[in-house]
Amino acid sequence: MAQAEVGDDVFGEDPTVRRLEELAAQRVGMEGALFVASGTMGNLAAVLTHCQRGDEIILGDRSHTYLHEAGGVSALGGIHPHTVPNQPDGTLDLQTITGAIRAVDDHFPVSRLIILENTHNMSGGIPLSVDYLQQVGRLARQQGLRLHIDGARIFNAAIALGRPAAELTAPADSITFCLSKGLCAPVGSLLCGSSEFIRLARRTRKQLGGGMRQAGILAAAGIVALEDMVDRLAEDHQRARRLAAGLRAISGVQVEQDPPPTNMVYFRLDPRAGKTTQDLIQALVKQKVKLTARNPYRMRMVAHYWIDDAAVDRAVEGIATAMAGG
Ligand SMILES: Cc1ncc(COP(=O)(O)O)c(C=O)c1O
């Protein structure tokens, strides 16, 4: 990062950003890519580029874009979210999607875009299969809609399924993926799509205040993320399984997706055990294990580059002690 060659990326003159964008586009099999500050900005720029005010997007009721992106699509784009239930495996039922598509009628918003999330975070990091993605891609094309994939963790999906990422993105018009999270870069995501889509998205990014200047210092870490951090994701998946095996053995703890399909482990505490996630958080701070939770009985832990086997074992031990009342 310190040695990155930089230029003004608002003018498209930062060679390191350009190299990252070319590499990203190539890895996901798209014509172009755009470096953005975050996954949230990538998804928002995608929706604002695909849609006009009053258009409707069809997305899962447990999708990150619907739940955890501060309602940006409505607040900034005047775009109407039409949620359909995420099934337990993170997919959206094809018939339900079809039923959500509006007839052409002045009473209705205009259905414009379907969004899928791969891997699906809230369902436990489940990868969506190539076959399913192709089916949704076909449905979108037949109905004249576009398909965006929130692929924050698309490389986790690719590694878990043993398929190239480009196969998972082929049915989509656009995809966002994150360089942070499992790929370990400090900052940044890529929005990818056709050359024309990326040309338009560049303008959207500028409107969002996301045109960065000498961003090559950040893009340099992104290049390391794509070149060196993808294949090792298999280790994180293995560590998530180690974590699940440890948690499974603790009385009062129930692992949701067991074994975990990728890098994350969601687990629940049996209320009869008399402990909440807050109790665990407080108990483990003393052992320098830092946890977060949004729910008193459900918690997520994610394996990544900085978590080794010993760290997994320390977390399991701490939770076992806390659940036993220590
Ligand atoms: C599935 C998914 N999409 C998008 C994001 C947003 O990424 P960022 O935190 O970089 O805005 C996240 C973040 O956790 C995520 O899990």
Short mmCIF file of C-alpha atoms and ligand atoms in Angstrom, two decimals:
data_model
loop_
_atom_site.label_atom_id
_atom_site.label_comp_id
_atom_site.label_asym_id
_atom_site.label_seq_id
_atom_site.Cartn_x
_atom_site.Cartn_y
_atom_site.Cartn_z
CA MET A 1 0.00 0.00 0.00
CA ALA A 2 2.81 2.39 0.88
CA GLN A 3 4.43 1.82 -2.51
CA ALA A 4 1.27 1.97 -4.61
CA GLU A 5 1.48 4.06 -7.75
CA VAL A 6 -1.37 6.57 -7.54
CA GLY A 7 -3.20 9.17 -9.62
CA ASP A 8 -6.56 10.94 -9.49
CA ASP A 9 -9.16 8.22 -9.79
CA VAL A 10 -12.02 10.69 -10.32
CA PHE A 11 -10.34 11.28 -13.69
CA GLY A 12 -9.72 7.53 -14.10
CA GLU A 13 -6.00 8.17 -13.69
CA ASP A 14 -5.06 5.98 -10.76
CA PRO A 15 -3.13 3.04 -12.25
CA THR A 16 -3.51 0.86 -9.15
CA VAL A 17 -7.28 1.34 -9.02
CA ARG A 18 -7.47 0.55 -12.72
CA ARG A 19 -5.43 -2.60 -12.24
CA LEU A 20 -7.72 -3.68 -9.39
CA GLU A 21 -10.83 -2.99 -11.47
CA GLU A 22 -9.49 -4.99 -14.41
CA LEU A 23 -8.55 -7.88 -12.15
CA ALA A 24 -11.96 -7.82 -10.44
CA ALA A 25 -13.86 -7.78 -13.73
CA GLN A 26 -11.79 -10.69 -14.99
CA ARG A 27 -12.33 -12.74 -11.79
CA VAL A 28 -16.13 -12.41 -11.99
CA GLY A 29 -16.29 -12.65 -15.80
CA MET A 30 -17.79 -9.19 -16.35
CA GLU A 31 -16.70 -6.47 -18.80
CA GLY A 32 -16.04 -3.81 -16.20
CA ALA A 33 -15.69 -3.05 -12.50
CA LEU A 34 -15.83 0.02 -10.26
CA PHE A 35 -14.00 0.42 -6.95
CA VAL A 36 -16.39 1.63 -4.23
CA ALA A 37 -16.00 2.38 -0.55
CA SER A 38 -18.15 -0.47 0.79
CA GLY A 39 -20.55 -3.27 -0.03
CA THR A 40 -23.41 -0.99 0.94
CA MET A 41 -22.25 1.65 -1.54
CA GLY A 42 -21.82 -1.00 -4.25
CA ASN A 43 -25.36 -2.31 -3.80
CA LEU A 44 -26.81 1.20 -3.61
CA ALA A 45 -24.93 2.36 -6.72
CA ALA A 46 -26.16 -0.77 -8.54
CA VAL A 47 -29.81 -0.17 -7.62
CA LEU A 48 -29.64 3.56 -8.43
CA THR A 49 -28.05 2.77 -11.79
CA HIS A 50 -30.54 0.05 -12.76
CA CYS A 51 -33.67 1.87 -11.51
CA GLN A 52 -35.54 5.17 -11.75
CA ARG A 53 -37.59 6.78 -8.96
CA GLY A 54 -40.82 4.82 -8.45
CA ASP A 55 -39.35 1.58 -9.79
CA GLU A 56 -39.56 -1.53 -7.67
CA ILE A 57 -36.89 -4.01 -6.63
CA ILE A 58 -37.72 -7.57 -5.58
CA LEU A 59 -35.51 -8.85 -2.78
CA GLY A 60 -35.46 -11.16 0.22
CA ASP A 61 -37.00 -10.13 3.52
CA ARG A 62 -33.80 -11.25 5.25
CA SER A 63 -31.41 -9.72 2.72
CA HIS A 64 -28.67 -7.37 3.78
CA THR A 65 -29.86 -4.73 1.32
CA TYR A 66 -33.34 -4.73 2.84
CA LEU A 67 -32.38 -5.06 6.50
CA HIS A 68 -28.98 -3.50 7.02
CA GLU A 69 -28.29 -0.79 4.46
CA ALA A 70 -30.20 2.01 6.22
CA GLY A 71 -33.00 2.01 3.66
CA GLY A 72 -30.68 3.77 1.21
CA VAL A 73 -32.57 2.65 -1.89
CA SER A 74 -35.72 4.41 -0.64
CA ALA A 75 -34.07 7.32 1.12
CA LEU A 76 -31.76 8.28 -1.73
CA GLY A 77 -33.37 6.71 -4.78
CA GLY A 78 -37.14 6.80 -4.24
CA ILE A 79 -37.07 3.11 -5.07
CA HIS A 80 -39.72 0.80 -3.69
CA PRO A 81 -38.55 -2.45 -2.07
CA HIS A 82 -40.88 -5.41 -2.61
CA THR A 83 -39.78 -8.12 -0.22
CA VAL A 84 -40.48 -11.82 -0.64
CA PRO A 85 -39.60 -14.41 2.01
CA ASN A 86 -36.08 -15.78 2.01
CA GLN A 87 -36.40 -19.54 2.26
CA PRO A 88 -34.28 -21.25 4.95
CA ASP A 89 -31.50 -21.80 2.37
CA GLY A 90 -31.38 -18.10 1.44
CA THR A 91 -33.08 -18.52 -1.94
CA LEU A 92 -36.26 -16.79 -3.12
CA ASP A 93 -38.92 -19.15 -4.44
CA LEU A 94 -39.24 -18.76 -8.22
CA GLN A 95 -43.03 -18.74 -8.21
CA THR A 96 -43.06 -16.18 -5.43
CA ILE A 97 -40.71 -13.95 -7.45
CA THR A 98 -42.97 -14.33 -10.48
CA GLY A 99 -45.99 -13.45 -8.33
CA ALA A 100 -44.23 -10.32 -7.10
CA ILE A 101 -43.65 -8.96 -10.61
CA ARG A 102 -46.17 -6.21 -11.31
CA ALA A 103 -48.54 -6.10 -14.22
CA VAL A 104 -48.22 -3.05 -16.46
CA ASP A 105 -50.82 -0.78 -14.88
CA ASP A 106 -50.71 2.87 -13.81
CA HIS A 107 -51.60 1.81 -10.25
CA PHE A 108 -48.39 -0.15 -9.78
CA PRO A 109 -44.72 0.63 -9.45
CA VAL A 110 -42.58 -0.70 -12.31
CA SER A 111 -40.78 -3.98 -11.45
CA ARG A 112 -37.20 -3.44 -12.57
CA LEU A 113 -34.70 -5.50 -10.63
CA ILE A 114 -34.32 -8.75 -8.67
CA ILE A 115 -31.61 -8.93 -6.00
CA LEU A 116 -30.11 -12.18 -4.71
CA GLU A 117 -27.50 -12.50 -1.98
CA ASN A 118 -24.67 -15.05 -2.31
CA THR A 119 -23.60 -16.32 0.18
CA HIS A 120 -26.75 -15.57 2.12
CA ASN A 121 -25.64 -14.03 5.37
CA MET A 122 -28.72 -14.24 7.63
CA SER A 123 -29.42 -17.83 6.60
CA GLY A 124 -25.99 -18.91 7.82
CA GLY A 125 -23.63 -18.12 4.94
CA ILE A 126 -25.31 -20.57 2.57
CA PRO A 127 -24.05 -20.49 -1.05
CA LEU A 128 -26.72 -20.31 -3.78
CA SER A 129 -26.13 -22.96 -6.45
CA VAL A 130 -25.23 -22.27 -10.08
CA ASP A 131 -28.41 -24.05 -11.13
CA TYR A 132 -30.62 -21.83 -8.96
CA LEU A 133 -28.84 -18.66 -10.11
CA GLN A 134 -29.36 -19.66 -13.74
CA GLN A 135 -33.06 -20.24 -13.11
CA VAL A 136 -33.49 -16.77 -11.59
CA GLY A 137 -31.42 -15.25 -14.42
CA ARG A 138 -33.72 -16.87 -16.99
CA LEU A 139 -36.81 -15.71 -15.14
CA ALA A 140 -35.48 -12.14 -15.01
CA ARG A 141 -34.70 -12.11 -18.74
CA GLN A 142 -38.07 -13.60 -19.68
CA GLN A 143 -39.85 -10.95 -17.63
CA GLY A 144 -37.67 -8.07 -18.84
CA LEU A 145 -36.14 -7.49 -15.39
CA ARG A 146 -32.50 -7.23 -14.39
CA LEU A 147 -30.67 -9.31 -11.81
CA HIS A 148 -28.18 -7.91 -9.29
CA ILE A 149 -26.22 -10.19 -6.97
CA ASP A 150 -25.10 -8.92 -3.60
CA GLY A 151 -22.04 -11.13 -3.66
CA ALA A 152 -20.34 -9.61 -0.63
CA ARG A 153 -18.94 -13.12 -0.05
CA ILE A 154 -19.13 -14.49 -3.61
CA PHE A 155 -15.67 -16.06 -3.36
CA ASN A 156 -16.74 -17.99 -0.26
CA ALA A 157 -19.62 -19.33 -2.35
CA ALA A 158 -17.27 -20.19 -5.23
CA ILE A 159 -14.83 -22.02 -2.97
CA ALA A 160 -17.59 -23.90 -1.13
CA LEU A 161 -19.26 -24.99 -4.38
CA GLY A 162 -15.95 -25.71 -6.15
CA ARG A 163 -16.99 -23.55 -9.12
CA PRO A 164 -15.33 -20.44 -10.61
CA ALA A 165 -16.88 -17.19 -9.34
CA ALA A 166 -17.58 -16.23 -12.97
CA GLU A 167 -20.02 -19.13 -13.26
CA LEU A 168 -21.97 -17.81 -10.27
CA THR A 169 -22.15 -14.31 -11.70
CA ALA A 170 -22.90 -15.23 -15.34
CA PRO A 171 -26.70 -15.09 -14.95
CA ALA A 172 -26.55 -11.56 -13.41
CA ASP A 173 -26.40 -8.08 -14.90
CA SER A 174 -24.33 -6.79 -12.00
CA ILE A 175 -22.62 -7.94 -8.85
CA THR A 176 -21.08 -6.35 -5.79
CA PHE A 177 -18.36 -8.16 -3.89
CA CYS A 178 -16.31 -7.10 -0.87
CA LEU A 179 -12.54 -6.98 -0.56
CA SER A 180 -12.92 -6.56 3.18
CA LYS A 181 -14.54 -9.35 5.23
CA GLY A 182 -13.00 -12.73 4.34
CA LEU A 183 -10.65 -11.33 1.70
CA CYS A 184 -8.98 -9.34 4.43
CA ALA A 185 -8.42 -5.94 2.78
CA PRO A 186 -9.03 -3.03 5.15
CA VAL A 187 -11.50 -1.21 2.88
CA GLY A 188 -13.43 -1.50 -0.32
CA SER A 189 -15.77 -3.38 -2.62
CA LEU A 190 -16.21 -3.75 -6.37
CA LEU A 191 -19.34 -3.24 -8.39
CA CYS A 192 -19.08 -5.20 -11.65
CA GLY A 193 -21.17 -5.37 -14.82
CA SER A 194 -21.14 -4.53 -18.52
CA SER A 195 -18.95 -1.66 -19.74
CA GLU A 196 -22.01 0.50 -20.30
CA PHE A 197 -23.43 -0.27 -16.86
CA ILE A 198 -20.11 0.61 -15.22
CA ARG A 199 -19.91 3.86 -17.21
CA LEU A 200 -23.29 4.86 -15.76
CA ALA A 201 -22.45 3.54 -12.28
CA ARG A 202 -19.33 5.75 -12.21
CA ARG A 203 -21.62 8.76 -12.37
CA THR A 204 -23.87 7.30 -9.64
CA ARG A 205 -20.82 6.75 -7.44
CA LYS A 206 -19.87 10.40 -7.92
CA GLN A 207 -23.39 11.46 -6.91
CA LEU A 208 -23.03 9.41 -3.73
CA GLY A 209 -19.78 11.17 -2.90
CA GLY A 210 -17.82 8.02 -3.59
CA GLY A 211 -15.40 9.40 -6.18
CA MET A 212 -12.09 9.00 -4.37
CA ARG A 213 -8.85 10.65 -5.46
CA GLN A 214 -5.53 8.83 -4.85
CA ALA A 215 -7.39 5.66 -3.91
CA GLY A 216 -4.56 3.44 -5.17
CA ILE A 217 -3.27 3.02 -1.62
CA LEU A 218 -6.52 1.18 -0.85
CA ALA A 219 -6.74 -0.60 -4.19
CA ALA A 220 -3.24 -2.04 -3.61
CA ALA A 221 -4.61 -4.00 -0.65
CA GLY A 222 -7.52 -5.04 -2.85
CA ILE A 223 -5.13 -6.56 -5.37
CA VAL A 224 -3.51 -8.60 -2.59
CA ALA A 225 -7.02 -9.64 -1.51
CA LEU A 226 -7.88 -10.97 -4.96
CA GLU A 227 -4.52 -12.53 -5.72
CA ASP A 228 -3.63 -14.09 -2.36
CA MET A 229 -6.72 -14.34 -0.21
CA VAL A 230 -9.27 -16.21 -2.31
CA ASP A 231 -7.89 -19.75 -2.29
CA ARG A 232 -7.23 -19.66 1.45
CA LEU A 233 -10.96 -19.12 2.18
CA ALA A 234 -11.17 -22.92 2.35
CA GLU A 235 -9.21 -22.66 5.63
CA ASP A 236 -11.87 -20.32 7.06
CA HIS A 237 -14.56 -22.79 6.08
CA GLN A 238 -12.66 -25.56 7.84
CA ARG A 239 -12.26 -23.36 10.92
CA ALA A 240 -15.97 -22.58 10.96
CA ARG A 241 -16.56 -26.33 11.05
CA ARG A 242 -14.09 -26.67 13.93
CA LEU A 243 -15.95 -23.91 15.76
CA ALA A 244 -19.32 -25.56 15.12
CA ALA A 245 -18.01 -28.89 16.40
CA GLY A 246 -16.81 -27.21 19.60
CA LEU A 247 -20.06 -25.31 20.15
CA ARG A 248 -22.20 -28.36 19.39
CA ALA A 249 -20.71 -30.12 22.41
CA ILE A 250 -21.77 -27.35 24.83
CA SER A 251 -25.02 -27.91 26.68
CA GLY A 252 -27.57 -25.17 25.95
CA VAL A 253 -25.99 -24.22 22.61
CA GLN A 254 -27.57 -25.14 19.29
CA VAL A 255 -25.65 -24.59 16.05
CA GLU A 256 -28.04 -23.61 13.23
CA GLN A 257 -26.35 -24.77 10.01
CA ASP A 258 -24.34 -27.72 11.16
CA PRO A 259 -21.85 -28.28 9.62
CA PRO A 260 -21.59 -24.65 8.50
CA PRO A 261 -21.48 -24.33 4.70
CA THR A 262 -18.92 -21.50 4.53
CA ASN A 263 -17.16 -19.21 7.01
CA MET A 264 -19.91 -18.29 9.46
CA VAL A 265 -21.53 -20.04 12.38
CA TYR A 266 -24.88 -18.93 13.73
CA PHE A 267 -25.91 -20.45 17.03
CA ARG A 268 -28.75 -20.14 19.52
CA LEU A 269 -28.79 -20.31 23.28
CA ASP A 270 -31.52 -22.38 24.86
CA PRO A 271 -33.41 -19.87 27.09
CA ARG A 272 -33.79 -22.67 29.66
CA ALA A 273 -30.00 -22.56 30.16
CA GLY A 274 -30.49 -19.12 31.74
CA LYS A 275 -27.81 -17.29 29.74
CA THR A 276 -28.16 -14.58 27.13
CA THR A 277 -25.71 -13.54 24.44
CA GLN A 278 -25.00 -10.45 26.57
CA ASP A 279 -23.85 -12.74 29.40
CA LEU A 280 -21.46 -14.46 26.98
CA ILE A 281 -20.14 -11.16 25.65
CA GLN A 282 -19.37 -9.95 29.18
CA ALA A 283 -17.84 -13.24 30.32
CA LEU A 284 -15.56 -13.53 27.28
CA VAL A 285 -14.22 -9.98 27.37
CA LYS A 286 -12.11 -11.04 30.36
CA GLN A 287 -10.47 -13.68 28.17
CA LYS A 288 -9.87 -11.14 25.39
CA VAL A 289 -12.47 -12.78 23.14
CA LYS A 290 -14.65 -10.06 21.66
CA LEU A 291 -18.16 -10.96 20.48
CA THR A 292 -21.20 -9.03 19.28
CA ALA A 293 -24.88 -9.94 19.14
CA ARG A 294 -28.09 -8.24 18.08
CA ASN A 295 -30.36 -10.75 19.74
CA PRO A 296 -30.44 -12.16 23.31
CA TYR A 297 -30.46 -15.77 22.10
CA ARG A 298 -28.87 -15.78 18.63
CA MET A 299 -25.26 -15.08 17.79
CA ARG A 300 -22.96 -15.19 14.76
CA MET A 301 -19.24 -15.89 14.69
CA VAL A 302 -17.21 -15.65 11.47
CA ALA A 303 -13.83 -17.24 10.71
CA HIS A 304 -11.31 -15.09 8.83
CA TYR A 305 -7.61 -14.64 8.13
CA TRP A 306 -6.76 -13.41 11.65
CA ILE A 307 -8.51 -16.28 13.43
CA ASP A 308 -6.39 -19.42 13.82
CA ASP A 309 -7.26 -22.79 15.36
CA ALA A 310 -6.04 -21.69 18.79
CA ALA A 311 -8.35 -18.65 18.67
CA VAL A 312 -11.29 -20.89 17.76
CA ASP A 313 -10.49 -23.20 20.67
CA ARG A 314 -10.15 -20.26 23.06
CA ALA A 315 -13.59 -18.95 22.04
CA VAL A 316 -15.19 -22.37 22.43
CA GLU A 317 -13.60 -22.85 25.84
CA GLY A 318 -14.77 -19.41 26.96
CA ILE A 319 -18.33 -20.05 25.85
CA ALA A 320 -18.35 -23.48 27.50
CA THR A 321 -17.18 -21.93 30.78
CA ALA A 322 -19.71 -19.10 30.55
CA MET A 323 -22.59 -21.49 29.80
CA ALA A 324 -21.56 -23.65 32.73
CA GLY A 325 -21.96 -20.59 34.93
CA GLY A 326 -18.29 -19.57 35.20
C1 LIG B 1 -24.41 -9.84 2.44
C2 LIG B 1 -23.83 -8.49 2.70
N1 LIG B 1 -23.97 -7.55 1.76
C3 LIG B 1 -23.46 -6.32 1.92
C4 LIG B 1 -22.76 -5.99 3.06
C5 LIG B 1 -22.27 -4.58 3.21
O1 LIG B 1 -20.91 -4.46 3.23
P1 LIG B 1 -20.22 -3.16 3.90
O2 LIG B 1 -20.18 -3.45 5.37
O3 LIG B 1 -18.87 -3.13 3.26
O4 LIG B 1 -21.05 -1.98 3.58
C6 LIG B 1 -22.60 -6.94 4.08
C7 LIG B 1 -21.88 -6.59 5.32
O5 LIG B 1 -21.81 -7.33 6.26
C8 LIG B 1 -23.15 -8.23 3.89
O6 LIG B 1 -23.06 -9.17 4.82
#
